[in-house]
mmCIF file of C-alpha atoms in Angstrom:
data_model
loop_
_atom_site.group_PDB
_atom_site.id
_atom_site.type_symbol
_atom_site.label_atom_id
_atom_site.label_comp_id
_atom_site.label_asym_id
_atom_site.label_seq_id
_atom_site.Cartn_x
_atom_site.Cartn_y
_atom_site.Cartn_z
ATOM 1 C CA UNK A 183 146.944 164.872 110.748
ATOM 2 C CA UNK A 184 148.472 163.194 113.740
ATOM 3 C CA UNK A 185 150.056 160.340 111.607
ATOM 4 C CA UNK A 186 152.036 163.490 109.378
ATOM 5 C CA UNK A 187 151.941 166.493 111.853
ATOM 6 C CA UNK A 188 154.651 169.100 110.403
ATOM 7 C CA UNK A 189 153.394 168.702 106.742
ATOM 8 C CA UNK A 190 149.888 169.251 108.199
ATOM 9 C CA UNK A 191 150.707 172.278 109.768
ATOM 10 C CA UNK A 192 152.745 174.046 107.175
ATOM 11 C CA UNK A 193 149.923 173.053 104.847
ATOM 12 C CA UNK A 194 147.353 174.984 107.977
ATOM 13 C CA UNK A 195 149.676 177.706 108.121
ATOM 14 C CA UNK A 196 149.567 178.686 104.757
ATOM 15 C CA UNK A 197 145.375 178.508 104.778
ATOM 16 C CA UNK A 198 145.694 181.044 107.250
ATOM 17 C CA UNK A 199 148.413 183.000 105.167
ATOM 18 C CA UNK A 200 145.201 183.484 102.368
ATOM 19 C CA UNK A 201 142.039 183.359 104.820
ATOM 20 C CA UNK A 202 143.721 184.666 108.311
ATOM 21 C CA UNK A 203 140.190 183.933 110.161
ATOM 22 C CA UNK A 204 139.894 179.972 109.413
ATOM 23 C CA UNK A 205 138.423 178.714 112.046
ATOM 24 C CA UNK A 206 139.090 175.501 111.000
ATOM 25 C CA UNK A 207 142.924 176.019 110.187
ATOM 26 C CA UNK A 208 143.299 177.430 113.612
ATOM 27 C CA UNK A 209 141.162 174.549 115.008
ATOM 28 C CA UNK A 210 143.595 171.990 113.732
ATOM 29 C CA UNK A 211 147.035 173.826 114.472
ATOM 30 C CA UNK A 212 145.585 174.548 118.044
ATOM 31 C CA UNK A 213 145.128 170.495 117.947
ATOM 32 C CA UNK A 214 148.974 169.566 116.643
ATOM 33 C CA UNK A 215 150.717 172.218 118.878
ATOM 34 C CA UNK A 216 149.238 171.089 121.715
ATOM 35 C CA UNK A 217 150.162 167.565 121.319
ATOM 36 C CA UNK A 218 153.680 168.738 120.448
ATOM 37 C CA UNK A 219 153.798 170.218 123.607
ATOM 38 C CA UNK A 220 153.508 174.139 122.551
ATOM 39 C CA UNK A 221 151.117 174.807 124.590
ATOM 40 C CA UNK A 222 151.059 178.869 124.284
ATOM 41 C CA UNK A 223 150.815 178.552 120.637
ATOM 42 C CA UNK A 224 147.960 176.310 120.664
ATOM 43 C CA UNK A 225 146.107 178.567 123.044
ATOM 44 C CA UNK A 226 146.164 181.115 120.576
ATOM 45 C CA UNK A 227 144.789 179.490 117.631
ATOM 46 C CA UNK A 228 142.118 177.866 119.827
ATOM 47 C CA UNK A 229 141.325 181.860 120.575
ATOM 48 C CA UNK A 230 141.471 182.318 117.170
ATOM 49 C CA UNK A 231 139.420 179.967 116.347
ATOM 50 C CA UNK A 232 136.764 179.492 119.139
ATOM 51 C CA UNK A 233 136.833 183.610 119.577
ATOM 52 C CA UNK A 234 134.982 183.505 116.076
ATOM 53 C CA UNK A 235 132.785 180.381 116.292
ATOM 54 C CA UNK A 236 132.091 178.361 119.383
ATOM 55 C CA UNK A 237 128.866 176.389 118.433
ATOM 56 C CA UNK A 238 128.991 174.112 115.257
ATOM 57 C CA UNK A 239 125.744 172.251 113.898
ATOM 58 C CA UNK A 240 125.991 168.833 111.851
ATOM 59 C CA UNK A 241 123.336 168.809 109.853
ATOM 60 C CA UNK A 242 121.722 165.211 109.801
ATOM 61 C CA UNK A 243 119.026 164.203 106.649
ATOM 62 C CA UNK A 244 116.058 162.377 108.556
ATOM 63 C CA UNK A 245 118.136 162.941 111.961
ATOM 64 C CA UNK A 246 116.028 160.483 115.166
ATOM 65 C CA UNK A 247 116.596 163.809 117.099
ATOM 66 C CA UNK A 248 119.011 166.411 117.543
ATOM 67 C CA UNK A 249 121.377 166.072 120.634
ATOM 68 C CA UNK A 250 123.584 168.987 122.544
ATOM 69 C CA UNK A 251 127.073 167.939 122.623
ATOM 70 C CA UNK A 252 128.979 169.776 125.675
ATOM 71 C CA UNK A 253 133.205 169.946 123.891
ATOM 72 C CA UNK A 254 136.359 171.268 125.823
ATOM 73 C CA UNK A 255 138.691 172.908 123.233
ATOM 74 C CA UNK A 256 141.301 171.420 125.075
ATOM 75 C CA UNK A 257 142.420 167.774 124.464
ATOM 76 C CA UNK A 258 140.323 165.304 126.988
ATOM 77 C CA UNK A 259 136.509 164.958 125.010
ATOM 78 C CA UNK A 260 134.825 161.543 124.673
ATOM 79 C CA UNK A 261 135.681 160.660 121.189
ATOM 80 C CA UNK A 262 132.127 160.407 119.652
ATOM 81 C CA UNK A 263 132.102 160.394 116.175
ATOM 82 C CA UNK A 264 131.190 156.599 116.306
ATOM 83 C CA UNK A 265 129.197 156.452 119.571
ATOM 84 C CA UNK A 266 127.186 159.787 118.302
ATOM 85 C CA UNK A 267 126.938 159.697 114.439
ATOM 86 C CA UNK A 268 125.967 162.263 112.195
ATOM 87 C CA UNK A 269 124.281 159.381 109.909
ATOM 88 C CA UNK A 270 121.668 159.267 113.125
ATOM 89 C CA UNK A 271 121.849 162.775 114.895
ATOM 90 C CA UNK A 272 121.816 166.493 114.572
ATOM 91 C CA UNK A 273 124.989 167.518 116.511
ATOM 92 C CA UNK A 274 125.057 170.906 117.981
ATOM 93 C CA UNK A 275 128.670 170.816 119.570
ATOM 94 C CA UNK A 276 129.518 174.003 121.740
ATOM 95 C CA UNK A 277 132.564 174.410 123.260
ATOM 96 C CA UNK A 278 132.049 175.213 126.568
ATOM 97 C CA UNK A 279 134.941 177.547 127.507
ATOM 98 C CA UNK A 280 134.227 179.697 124.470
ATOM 99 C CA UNK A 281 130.425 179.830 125.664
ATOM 100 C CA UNK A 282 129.147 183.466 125.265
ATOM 101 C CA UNK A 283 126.161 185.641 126.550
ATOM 102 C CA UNK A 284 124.881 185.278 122.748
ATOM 103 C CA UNK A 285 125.002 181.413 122.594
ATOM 104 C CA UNK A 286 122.874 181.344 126.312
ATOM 105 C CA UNK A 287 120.342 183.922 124.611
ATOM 106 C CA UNK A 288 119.318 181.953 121.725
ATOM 107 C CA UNK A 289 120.015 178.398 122.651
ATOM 108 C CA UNK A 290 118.665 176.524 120.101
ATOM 109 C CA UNK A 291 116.166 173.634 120.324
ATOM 110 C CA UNK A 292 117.541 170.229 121.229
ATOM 111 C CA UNK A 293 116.197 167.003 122.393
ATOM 112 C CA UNK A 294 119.055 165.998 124.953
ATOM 113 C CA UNK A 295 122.654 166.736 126.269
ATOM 114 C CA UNK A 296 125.842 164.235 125.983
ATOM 115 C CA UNK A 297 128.671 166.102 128.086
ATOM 116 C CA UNK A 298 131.696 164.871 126.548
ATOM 117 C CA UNK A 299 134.023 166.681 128.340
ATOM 118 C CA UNK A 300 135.686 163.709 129.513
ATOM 119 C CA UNK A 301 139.093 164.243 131.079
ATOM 120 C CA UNK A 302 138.689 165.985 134.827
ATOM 121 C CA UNK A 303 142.059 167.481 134.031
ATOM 122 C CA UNK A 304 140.749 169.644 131.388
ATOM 123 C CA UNK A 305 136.972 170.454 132.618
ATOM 124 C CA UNK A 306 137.295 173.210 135.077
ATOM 125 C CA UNK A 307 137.558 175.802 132.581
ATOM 126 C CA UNK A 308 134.096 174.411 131.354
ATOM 127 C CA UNK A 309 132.699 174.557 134.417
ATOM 128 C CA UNK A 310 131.269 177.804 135.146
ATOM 129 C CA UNK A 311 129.272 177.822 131.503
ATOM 130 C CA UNK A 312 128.098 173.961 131.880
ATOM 131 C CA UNK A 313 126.894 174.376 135.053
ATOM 132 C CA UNK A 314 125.072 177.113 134.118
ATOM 133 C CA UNK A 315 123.554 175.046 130.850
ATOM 134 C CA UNK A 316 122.551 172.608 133.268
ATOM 135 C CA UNK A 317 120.692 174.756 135.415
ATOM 136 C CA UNK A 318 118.852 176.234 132.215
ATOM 137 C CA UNK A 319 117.690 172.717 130.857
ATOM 138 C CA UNK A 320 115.095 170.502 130.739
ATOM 139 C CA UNK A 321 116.495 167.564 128.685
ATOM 140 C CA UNK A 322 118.081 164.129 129.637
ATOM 141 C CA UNK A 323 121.747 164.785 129.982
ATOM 142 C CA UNK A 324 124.085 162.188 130.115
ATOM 143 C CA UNK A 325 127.052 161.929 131.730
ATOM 144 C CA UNK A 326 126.797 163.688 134.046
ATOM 145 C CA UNK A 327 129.496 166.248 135.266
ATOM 146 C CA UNK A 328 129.693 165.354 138.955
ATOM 147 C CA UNK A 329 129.819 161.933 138.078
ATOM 148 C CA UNK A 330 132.799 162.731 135.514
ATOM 149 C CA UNK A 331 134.317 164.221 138.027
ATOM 150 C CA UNK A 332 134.644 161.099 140.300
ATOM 151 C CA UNK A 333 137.177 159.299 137.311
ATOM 152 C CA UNK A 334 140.304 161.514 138.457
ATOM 153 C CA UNK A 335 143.186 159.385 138.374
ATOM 154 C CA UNK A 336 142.702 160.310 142.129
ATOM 155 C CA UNK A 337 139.323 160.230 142.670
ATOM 156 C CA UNK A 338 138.695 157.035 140.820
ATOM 157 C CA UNK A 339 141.456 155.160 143.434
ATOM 158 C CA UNK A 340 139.489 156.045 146.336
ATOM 159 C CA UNK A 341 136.050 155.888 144.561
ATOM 160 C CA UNK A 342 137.478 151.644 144.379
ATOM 161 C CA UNK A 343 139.433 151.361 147.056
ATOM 162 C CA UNK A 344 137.869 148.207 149.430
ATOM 163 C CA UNK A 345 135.941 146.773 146.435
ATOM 164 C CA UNK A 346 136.135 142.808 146.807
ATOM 165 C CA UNK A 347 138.561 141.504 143.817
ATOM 166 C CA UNK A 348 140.252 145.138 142.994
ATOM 167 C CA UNK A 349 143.241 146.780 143.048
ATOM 168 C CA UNK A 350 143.060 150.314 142.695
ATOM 169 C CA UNK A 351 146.429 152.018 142.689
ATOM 170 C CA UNK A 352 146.902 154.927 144.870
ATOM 171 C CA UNK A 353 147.496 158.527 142.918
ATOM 172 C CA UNK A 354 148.473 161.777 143.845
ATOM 173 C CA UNK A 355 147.907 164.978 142.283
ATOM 174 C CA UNK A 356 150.857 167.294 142.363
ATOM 175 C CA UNK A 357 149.969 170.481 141.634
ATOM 176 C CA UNK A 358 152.951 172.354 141.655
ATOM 177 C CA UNK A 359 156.117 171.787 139.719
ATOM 178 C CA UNK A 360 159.090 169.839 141.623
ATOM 179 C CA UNK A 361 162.416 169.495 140.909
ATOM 180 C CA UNK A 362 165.200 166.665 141.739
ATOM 181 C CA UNK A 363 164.713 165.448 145.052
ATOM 182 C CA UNK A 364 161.773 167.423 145.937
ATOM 183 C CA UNK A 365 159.452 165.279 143.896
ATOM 184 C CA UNK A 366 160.591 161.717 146.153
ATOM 185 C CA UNK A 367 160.604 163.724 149.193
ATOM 186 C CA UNK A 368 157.000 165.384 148.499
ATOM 187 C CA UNK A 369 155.934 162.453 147.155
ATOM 188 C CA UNK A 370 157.585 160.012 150.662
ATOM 189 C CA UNK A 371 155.445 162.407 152.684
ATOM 190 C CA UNK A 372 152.398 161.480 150.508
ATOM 191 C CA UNK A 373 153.170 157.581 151.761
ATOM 192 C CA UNK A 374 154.026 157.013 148.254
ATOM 193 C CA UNK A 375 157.900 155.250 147.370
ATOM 194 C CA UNK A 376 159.153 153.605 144.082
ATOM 195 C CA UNK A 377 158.358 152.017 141.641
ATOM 196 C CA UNK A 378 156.150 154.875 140.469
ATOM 197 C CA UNK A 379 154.620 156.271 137.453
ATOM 198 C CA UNK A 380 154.780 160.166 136.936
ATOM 199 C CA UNK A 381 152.818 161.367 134.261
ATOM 200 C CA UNK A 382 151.657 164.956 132.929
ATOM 201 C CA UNK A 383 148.301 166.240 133.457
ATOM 202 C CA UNK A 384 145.505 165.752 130.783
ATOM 203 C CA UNK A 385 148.079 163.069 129.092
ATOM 204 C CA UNK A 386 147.140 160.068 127.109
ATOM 205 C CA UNK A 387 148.396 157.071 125.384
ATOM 206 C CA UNK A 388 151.992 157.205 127.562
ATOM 207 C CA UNK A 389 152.851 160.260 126.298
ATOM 208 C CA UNK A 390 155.234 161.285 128.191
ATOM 209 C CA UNK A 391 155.101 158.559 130.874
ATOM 210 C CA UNK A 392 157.214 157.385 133.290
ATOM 211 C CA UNK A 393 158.180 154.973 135.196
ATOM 212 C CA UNK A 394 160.763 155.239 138.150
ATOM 213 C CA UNK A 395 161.464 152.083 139.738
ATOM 214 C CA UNK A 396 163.441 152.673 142.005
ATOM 215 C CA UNK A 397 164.220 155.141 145.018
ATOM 216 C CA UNK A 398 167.608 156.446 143.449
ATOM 217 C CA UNK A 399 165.361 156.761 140.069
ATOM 218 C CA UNK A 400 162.779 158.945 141.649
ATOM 219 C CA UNK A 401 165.501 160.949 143.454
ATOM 220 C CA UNK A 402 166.660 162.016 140.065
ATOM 221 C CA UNK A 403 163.052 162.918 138.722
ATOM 222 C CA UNK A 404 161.384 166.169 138.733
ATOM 223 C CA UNK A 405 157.875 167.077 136.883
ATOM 224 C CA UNK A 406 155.550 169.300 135.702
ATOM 225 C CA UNK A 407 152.927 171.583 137.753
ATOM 226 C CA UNK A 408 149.106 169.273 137.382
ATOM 227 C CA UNK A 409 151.444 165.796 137.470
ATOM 228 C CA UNK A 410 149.771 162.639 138.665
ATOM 229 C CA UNK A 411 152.058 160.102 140.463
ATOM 230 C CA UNK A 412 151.032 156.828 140.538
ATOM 231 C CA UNK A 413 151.556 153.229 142.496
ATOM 232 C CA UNK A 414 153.001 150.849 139.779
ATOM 233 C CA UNK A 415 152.312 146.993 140.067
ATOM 234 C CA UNK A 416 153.953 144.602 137.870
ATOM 235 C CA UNK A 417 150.906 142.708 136.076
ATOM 236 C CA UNK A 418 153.183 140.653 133.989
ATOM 237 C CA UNK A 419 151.537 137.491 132.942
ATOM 238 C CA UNK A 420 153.044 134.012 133.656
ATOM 239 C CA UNK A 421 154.125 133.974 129.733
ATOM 240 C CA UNK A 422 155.920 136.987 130.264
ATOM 241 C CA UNK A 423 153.690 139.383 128.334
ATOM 242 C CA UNK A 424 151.754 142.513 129.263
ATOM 243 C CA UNK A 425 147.989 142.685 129.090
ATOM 244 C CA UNK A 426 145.662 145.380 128.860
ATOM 245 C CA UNK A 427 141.846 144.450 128.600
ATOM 246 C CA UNK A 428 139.233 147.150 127.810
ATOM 247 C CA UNK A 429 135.356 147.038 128.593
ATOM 248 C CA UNK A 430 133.324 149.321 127.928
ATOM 249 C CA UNK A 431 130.097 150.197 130.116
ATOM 250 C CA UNK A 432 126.858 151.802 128.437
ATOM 251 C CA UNK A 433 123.835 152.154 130.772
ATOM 252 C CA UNK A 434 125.744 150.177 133.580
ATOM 253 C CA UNK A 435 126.022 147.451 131.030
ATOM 254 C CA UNK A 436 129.944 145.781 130.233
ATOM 255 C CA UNK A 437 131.108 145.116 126.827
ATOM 256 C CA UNK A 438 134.561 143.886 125.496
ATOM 257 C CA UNK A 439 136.012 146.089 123.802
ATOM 258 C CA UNK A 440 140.104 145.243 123.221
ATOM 259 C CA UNK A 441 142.262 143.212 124.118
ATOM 260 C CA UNK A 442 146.241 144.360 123.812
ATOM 261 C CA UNK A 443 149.062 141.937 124.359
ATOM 262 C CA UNK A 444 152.992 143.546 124.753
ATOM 263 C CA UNK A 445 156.531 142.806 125.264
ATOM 264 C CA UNK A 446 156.799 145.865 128.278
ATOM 265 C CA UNK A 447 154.995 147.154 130.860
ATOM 266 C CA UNK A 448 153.396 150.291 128.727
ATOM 267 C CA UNK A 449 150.707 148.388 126.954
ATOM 268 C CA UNK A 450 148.894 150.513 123.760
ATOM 269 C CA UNK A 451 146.389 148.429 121.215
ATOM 270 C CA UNK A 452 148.492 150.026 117.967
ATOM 271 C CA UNK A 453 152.283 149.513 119.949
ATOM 272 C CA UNK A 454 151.425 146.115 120.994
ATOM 273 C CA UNK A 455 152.140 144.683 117.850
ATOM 274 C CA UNK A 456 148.830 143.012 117.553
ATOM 275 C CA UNK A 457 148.827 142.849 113.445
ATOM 276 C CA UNK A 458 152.050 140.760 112.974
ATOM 277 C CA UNK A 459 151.380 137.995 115.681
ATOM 278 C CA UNK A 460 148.450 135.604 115.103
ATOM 279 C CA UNK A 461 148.497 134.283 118.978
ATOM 280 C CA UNK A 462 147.700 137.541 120.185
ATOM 281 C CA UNK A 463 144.435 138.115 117.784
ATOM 282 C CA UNK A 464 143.290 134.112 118.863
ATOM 283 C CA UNK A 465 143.720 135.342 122.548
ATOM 284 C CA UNK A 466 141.992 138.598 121.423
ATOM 285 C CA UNK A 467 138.817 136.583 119.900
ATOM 286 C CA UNK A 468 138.366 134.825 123.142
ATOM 287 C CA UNK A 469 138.258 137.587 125.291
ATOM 288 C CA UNK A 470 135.619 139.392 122.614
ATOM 289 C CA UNK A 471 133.697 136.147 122.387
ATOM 290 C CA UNK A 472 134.387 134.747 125.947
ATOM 291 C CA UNK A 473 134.802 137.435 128.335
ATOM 292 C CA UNK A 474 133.639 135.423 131.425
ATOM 293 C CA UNK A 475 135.535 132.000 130.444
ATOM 294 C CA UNK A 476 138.578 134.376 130.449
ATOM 295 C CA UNK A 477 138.899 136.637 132.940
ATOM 296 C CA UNK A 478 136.925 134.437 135.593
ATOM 297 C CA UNK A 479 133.884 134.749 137.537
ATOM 298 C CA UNK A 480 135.839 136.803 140.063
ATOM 299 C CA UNK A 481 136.584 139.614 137.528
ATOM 300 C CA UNK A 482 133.506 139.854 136.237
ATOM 301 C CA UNK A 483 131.705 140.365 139.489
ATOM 302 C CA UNK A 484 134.328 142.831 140.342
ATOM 303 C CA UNK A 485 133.827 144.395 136.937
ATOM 304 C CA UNK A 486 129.864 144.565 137.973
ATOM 305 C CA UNK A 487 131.273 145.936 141.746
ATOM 306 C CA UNK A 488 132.925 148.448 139.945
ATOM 307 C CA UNK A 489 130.015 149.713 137.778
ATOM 308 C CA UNK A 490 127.486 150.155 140.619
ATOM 309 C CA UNK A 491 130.189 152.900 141.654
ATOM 310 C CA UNK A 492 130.765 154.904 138.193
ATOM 311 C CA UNK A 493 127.734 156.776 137.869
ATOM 312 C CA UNK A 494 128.139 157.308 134.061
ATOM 313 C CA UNK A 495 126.162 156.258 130.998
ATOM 314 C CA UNK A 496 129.162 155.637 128.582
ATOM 315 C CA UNK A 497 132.110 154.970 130.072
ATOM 316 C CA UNK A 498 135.221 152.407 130.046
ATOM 317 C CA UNK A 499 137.908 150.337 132.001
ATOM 318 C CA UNK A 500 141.311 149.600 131.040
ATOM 319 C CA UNK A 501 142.485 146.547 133.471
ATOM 320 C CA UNK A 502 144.749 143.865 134.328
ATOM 321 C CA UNK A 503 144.794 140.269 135.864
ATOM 322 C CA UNK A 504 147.036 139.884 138.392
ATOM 323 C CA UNK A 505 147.899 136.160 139.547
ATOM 324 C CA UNK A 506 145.577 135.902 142.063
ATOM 325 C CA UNK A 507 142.510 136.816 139.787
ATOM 326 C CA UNK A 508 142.438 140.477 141.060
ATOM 327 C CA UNK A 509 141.583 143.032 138.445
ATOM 328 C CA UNK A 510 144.502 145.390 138.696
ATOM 329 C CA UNK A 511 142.731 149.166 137.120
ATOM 330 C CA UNK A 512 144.779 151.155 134.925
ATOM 331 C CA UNK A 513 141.910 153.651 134.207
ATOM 332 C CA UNK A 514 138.512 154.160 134.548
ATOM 333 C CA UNK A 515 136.616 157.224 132.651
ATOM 334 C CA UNK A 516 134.117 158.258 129.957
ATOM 335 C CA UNK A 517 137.081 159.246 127.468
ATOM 336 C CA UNK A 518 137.714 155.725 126.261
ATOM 337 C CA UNK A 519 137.773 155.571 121.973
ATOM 338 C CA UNK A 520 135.356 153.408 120.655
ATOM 339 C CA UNK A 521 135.708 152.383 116.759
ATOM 340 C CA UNK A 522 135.069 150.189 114.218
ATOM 341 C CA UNK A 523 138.097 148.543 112.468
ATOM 342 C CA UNK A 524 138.415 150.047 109.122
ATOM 343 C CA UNK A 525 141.696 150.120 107.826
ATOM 344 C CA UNK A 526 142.897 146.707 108.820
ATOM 345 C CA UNK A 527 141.200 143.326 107.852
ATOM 346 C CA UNK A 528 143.201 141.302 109.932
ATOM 347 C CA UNK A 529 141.088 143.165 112.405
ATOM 348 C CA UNK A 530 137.951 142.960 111.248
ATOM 349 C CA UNK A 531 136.701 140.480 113.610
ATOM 350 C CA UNK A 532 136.390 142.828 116.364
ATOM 351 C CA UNK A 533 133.643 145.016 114.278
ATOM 352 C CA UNK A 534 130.598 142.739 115.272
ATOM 353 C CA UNK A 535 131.469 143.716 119.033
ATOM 354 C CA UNK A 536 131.942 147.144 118.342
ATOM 355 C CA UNK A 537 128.711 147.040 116.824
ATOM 356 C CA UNK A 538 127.218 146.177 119.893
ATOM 357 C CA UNK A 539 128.444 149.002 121.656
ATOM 358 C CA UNK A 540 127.348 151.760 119.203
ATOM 359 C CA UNK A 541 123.737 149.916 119.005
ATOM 360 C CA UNK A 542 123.744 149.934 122.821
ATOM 361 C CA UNK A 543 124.746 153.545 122.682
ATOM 362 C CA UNK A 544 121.783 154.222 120.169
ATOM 363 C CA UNK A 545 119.205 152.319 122.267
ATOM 364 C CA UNK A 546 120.439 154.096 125.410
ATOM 365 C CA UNK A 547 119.234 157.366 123.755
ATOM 366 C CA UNK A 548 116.286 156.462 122.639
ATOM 367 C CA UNK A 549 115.228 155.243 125.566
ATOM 368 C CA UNK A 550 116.360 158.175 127.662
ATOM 369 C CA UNK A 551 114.761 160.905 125.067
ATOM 370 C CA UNK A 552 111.554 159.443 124.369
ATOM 371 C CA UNK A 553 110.786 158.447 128.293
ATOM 372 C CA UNK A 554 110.192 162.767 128.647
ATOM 373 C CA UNK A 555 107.885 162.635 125.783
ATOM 374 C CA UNK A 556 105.716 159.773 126.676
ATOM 375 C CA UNK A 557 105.612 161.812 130.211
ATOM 376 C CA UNK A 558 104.713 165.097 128.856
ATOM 377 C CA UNK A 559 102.231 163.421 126.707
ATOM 378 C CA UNK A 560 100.298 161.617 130.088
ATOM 379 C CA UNK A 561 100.542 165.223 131.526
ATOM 380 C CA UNK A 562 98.445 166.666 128.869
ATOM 381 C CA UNK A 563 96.071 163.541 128.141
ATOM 382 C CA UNK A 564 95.525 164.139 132.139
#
């Protein structure tokens, strides 16, 4: 759908043309406008949809246990098809902002809550309905939404400012829209001057990302009401390349994850041309295989700094090295993807590492689910 998105939606549109209430048309239309940037549109069909189903149950044959999966409609939830399988668990996914005074009535029976509302741009609307789910239950949630909430573009720079062996670039959230001018000047007062990167809220992947490097850039700039500025820092390696490294965290635990090596400055795994060039993929394996004999002792016990502060279960960091052995953070939140490598085989070598991950996920949840059951079971042998 996102690789083909205008034959996708004619093809949508005309499902709705025979069934009008397909909630699953709607779903996906919702889904393609708003990454196109219509966002009225795609509020509709997410009515649409959502108004007519908000809670959807994947069955599982021989499911371990069924789990409550908290979803924004909006774009910004953990990507858990591969963390949270269907081949393991019963999925009861409710979307949150859709959550009616039916659904609270006759919640049905679940063994824990993931909240995988991810992005903090996007969770407020969720938050009246989760908060009251969380008040109701009884079950091992995790992650958590106050902690969630401490990943902000914002919040997270503060959250690791001071950490030995980090840089943490400041952010600002500017909530109203500014035009030419304004923005530098609202922005000076803020302490913050080119080079700067101005993105728009609940954005991923550098859509729509910019980079102003210079005062009589940023003079010209305007954005967007919900923007996030941000300090840029040139992390160019010695060889001239761009590197992004991602590690994932499960149960405070760090796992390599990626590795992407580019020409520019606006590094992305799939525009890093990572298929064509064997050098990268060698560097890649080292990093997967290595992690300590590459980024250095001092990274990794920053990366372990870092954790202690990001109280989250699942969770990842997308970083840099700058010269002097300082991680350099790009991003730091729950809504990191998490895959095996299907489609290419020139890839394949990062599956047994992704493997890890999704077994440390599994183990994670068992652990947490059955610890209330062995309790509850004392309680009544007592």
């Amino acid at each position: 759908m996102r690789q083909r998105p205008a034959p996708a939606e004619r093809w949508y549109r005309a499902c709705l043309r025979m069934a009008p209430g397909m909630v699953a048309a709607h779903q996906n239309l919702a889904s393609i406008m708003e990454l196109d940037g219509r966002q009225e549109y795609a509020r509709h069909h997410r009515d649409q949809a959502y108004g007519r189903q908000a809670m959807f149950t994947d069955e599982c044959e021989g499911a371990e246990l069924t789990m409550l999966i908290l979803c924004t409609a909006a774009t910004g939830n953990v990507p858990f098809e591969w963390l949270l399988p269907q081949t393991r668990y019963r999925r009861i996914r409710w979307v949150m902002e859709y959550a009616s005074e039916e659904h609270f009535a006759a919640l049905p029976e679940y063994d824990c809550v993931f909240n995988a509302i991810g992005d903090v741009d996007v969770a407020a609307a969720t938050a009246p309905a989760v908060q009251r789910l969380l008040a109701l239950n009884t079950r091992p949630v995790f992650n958590l939404p106050q902690a969630v909430a401490l990943t902000s573009r914002e919040a997270i720079a503060g959250l690791l400012d001071g950490i030995a062996g980090v840089v943490a670039p400041k952010a600002f959230y500017l909530a109203h829209a500014c035009g030419p001018g304004e923005l530098a000047q609202h922005l000076r007062e803020q302490g913050m001057a080119a080079p700067l990167l101005i993105r728009p809220r609940a954005s991923h992947g550098g859509k729509n990302l910019a980079l102003y490097q210079s005062e009589t850039e940023l003079a010209r700039a305007s954005c967007g009401a919900g923007s996030h500025a941000c300090a840029f820092h040139d992390a160019r390696s010695a060889d001239g390349h761009w590197r992004k490294y991602r590690v994932v965290f499960v149960g405070g635990k760090p796992y390599p994850y990626h590795l992407a090596i580019a020409d520019n400055w606006l590094v992305h795994y799939r525009s890093a041309d990572m298929l064509s060039q064997q050098w990268k993929r060698d560097e890649e394996k080292r990093f997967l295989r290595h992690p300590a004999a590459v980024l250095g002792w001092g990274a990794m016990q920053a990366l372990r700094r870092i954790a202690r502060s990001v109280d989250l279960d699942f969770w990842g960091i997308d970083f840099s090295l700058l010269e002097d052995g300082r991680l350099l953070v790009f991003e730091a939140n729950a809504t990191m993807l998490v895959h095996r490598e299907e489609f290419h085989p020139e890839l394949a070598y990062r599956n047994p590492f992704v493997d890890r991950i999704l077994a440390a996920v599994a183990q994670l949840v068992a652990e947490r689910t059955a610890r209330p059951a062995v309790e509850q079971a004392i309680r009544k042998a007592g």
